[in-house]
Amino acid sequence: MFGYRVPAPDEAMLISGGRRGLGGAPFRVVTGHGKFVLPVFRKTRFLTLSMCESEVTETCVTKQGIALHVRAVIAFKVGNDTESIINAGQRFLSDQDQMSVLTGRIFAGHLRAIIGSMTVEEIVTERQKLAAEVLDTSKTEMAKIGLIVDSLQIQSIDDGDVGYIDAMSAPHKAAIQRQAQIAQAQATQASVEAQQVAARNQAEYARQTAVVKAEYSAQVDRAQAEAAQAGPLAQAHAQQEVLAAQTELAQRAAKLRQQQLVAEVVKPAEAEAERIKVLAIAEAERMKIQAEAAASHDRVALDRMLIDQLPLIVKEAAGGLAGANVNVLNGADGLGEIAAGLVAQGLTILDSVRQNLNGQNSDGRADKSNGPLELQSYLRTPEKDTDESEPEGGPSSTR
């Protein structure tokens, strides 16, 4: 609307003309709302209430006479109350930039005064105390010009080429460096120990891994070897069993063949040998009888007849033995016993015949007419008895 003015939130509207303001001020102060201003009759100006900044760089001499270059930053503004706005408006309304210049100068003077009452050690170690004292001493002056200080920061303190601050900090630097070196050494030692532990752990893990791999490899090799040998071993066992069975079969066949050879060759050979032996014995006995007959002139004819009959007796006995089904239990001894029995039987018959033939009549002479007949009868009698006693199939004797 024409003639209605409204200040910004960070501004104060100063209306001059008409009646005076508070406390006899040449203007009225309006903040936070609008105001109708008559044109031509009233004049309106605006004063900033926003934050302002002022930087102070000053060379100050301490209590010890050491020059320090101090750099500080002041944050200030116009007070929100009407009195502060009136004070600031009367001083800075036409040139508001002068607020920063004037504030810097005011703080520079107070900074020099306060630093001059302090030592370097206090200034360096108690910067906050320095700032608080500067604010306290400048507060009254700042209030007179309508300004308030929000903060004061000491950004840097430097003694130039004097080296006092460096010398003051040298022990601390040395201690800090020593502590840093100790800490670094400890850290290095801890790092080395950690690396050694890690290396040992890795070596142990590698060893365990190698052992496990070797065990697994050995197991795999053993399993493969057993698998590779399983076939040949099974085949060898099978062949061994086959050979054992073949050996047993061969032993049984050899034993059977031996028994067959004994039955087919040895036993007949032994029987034939015994037969020949019996014949030889009979022949020897015949020759002996012939010799005895030749010595006895009175019985030549009789002994000649007996001698001629003895081979027939033995031959008949041997022929019966050869054709008989004889089971000999004790081998050659049994055959010898049978042959010896036959010879003894023949000799017994011969002695009986001799006794019968040598029998004399009551007059002391031999009965020549009955001798040959009785011998023939005696020789036939055993054959008859043998024929009657033999079962069908021929003579048989078991010993």
PDB file of C-alpha atoms in Angstrom, residues 262-264 267-268 270-271 320-338 391 394-399:
ATOM      1  CA  VAL A 262      49.435-152.936  -6.148  1.00  0.00           C
ATOM      2  CA  ALA A 263      46.332-154.912  -7.124  1.00  0.00           C
ATOM      3  CA  GLU A 264      47.224-155.303 -10.811  1.00  0.00           C
ATOM      4  CA  LYS A 267      50.165-158.669  -5.965  1.00  0.00           C
ATOM      5  CA  PRO A 268      50.221-160.878  -9.104  1.00  0.00           C
ATOM      6  CA  GLU A 270      54.351-161.460  -5.649  1.00  0.00           C
ATOM      7  CA  ALA A 271      52.049-164.439  -6.217  1.00  0.00           C
ATOM      8  CA  GLY A 320      45.524-174.872  -7.382  1.00  0.00           C
ATOM      9  CA  LEU A 321      47.118-171.880  -5.665  1.00  0.00           C
ATOM     10  CA  ALA A 322      47.626-170.077  -8.980  1.00  0.00           C
ATOM     11  CA  GLY A 323      44.025-170.532 -10.031  1.00  0.00           C
ATOM     12  CA  ALA A 324      42.548-169.840  -6.595  1.00  0.00           C
ATOM     13  CA  ASN A 325      40.943-166.500  -5.595  1.00  0.00           C
ATOM     14  CA  VAL A 326      43.291-165.772  -2.696  1.00  0.00           C
ATOM     15  CA  ASN A 327      43.068-162.582  -0.641  1.00  0.00           C
ATOM     16  CA  VAL A 328      46.365-162.107   1.121  1.00  0.00           C
ATOM     17  CA  LEU A 329      46.106-159.730   4.027  1.00  0.00           C
ATOM     18  CA  ASN A 330      49.740-159.569   5.027  1.00  0.00           C
ATOM     19  CA  GLY A 331      51.436-159.384   1.590  1.00  0.00           C
ATOM     20  CA  ALA A 332      54.475-161.449   0.777  1.00  0.00           C
ATOM     21  CA  ASP A 333      54.634-162.980   4.238  1.00  0.00           C
ATOM     22  CA  GLY A 334      51.180-164.405   3.771  1.00  0.00           C
ATOM     23  CA  LEU A 335      52.071-165.872   0.392  1.00  0.00           C
ATOM     24  CA  GLY A 336      55.224-167.382   1.873  1.00  0.00           C
ATOM     25  CA  GLU A 337      53.239-168.964   4.647  1.00  0.00           C
ATOM     26  CA  ILE A 338      50.775-170.436   2.129  1.00  0.00           C
ATOM     27  CA  PRO A 391      32.857-174.110  -3.420  1.00  0.00           C
ATOM     28  CA  GLY A 394      37.631-173.019  -7.551  1.00  0.00           C
ATOM     29  CA  PRO A 395      39.676-173.385  -4.391  1.00  0.00           C
ATOM     30  CA  SER A 396      39.894-170.437  -2.008  1.00  0.00           C
ATOM     31  CA  SER A 397      42.136-169.753   0.981  1.00  0.00           C
ATOM     32  CA  THR A 398      42.313-166.770   3.219  1.00  0.00           C
ATOM     33  CA  ARG A 399      45.090-166.093   5.609  1.00  0.00           C
TER      34      ARG A 399
END
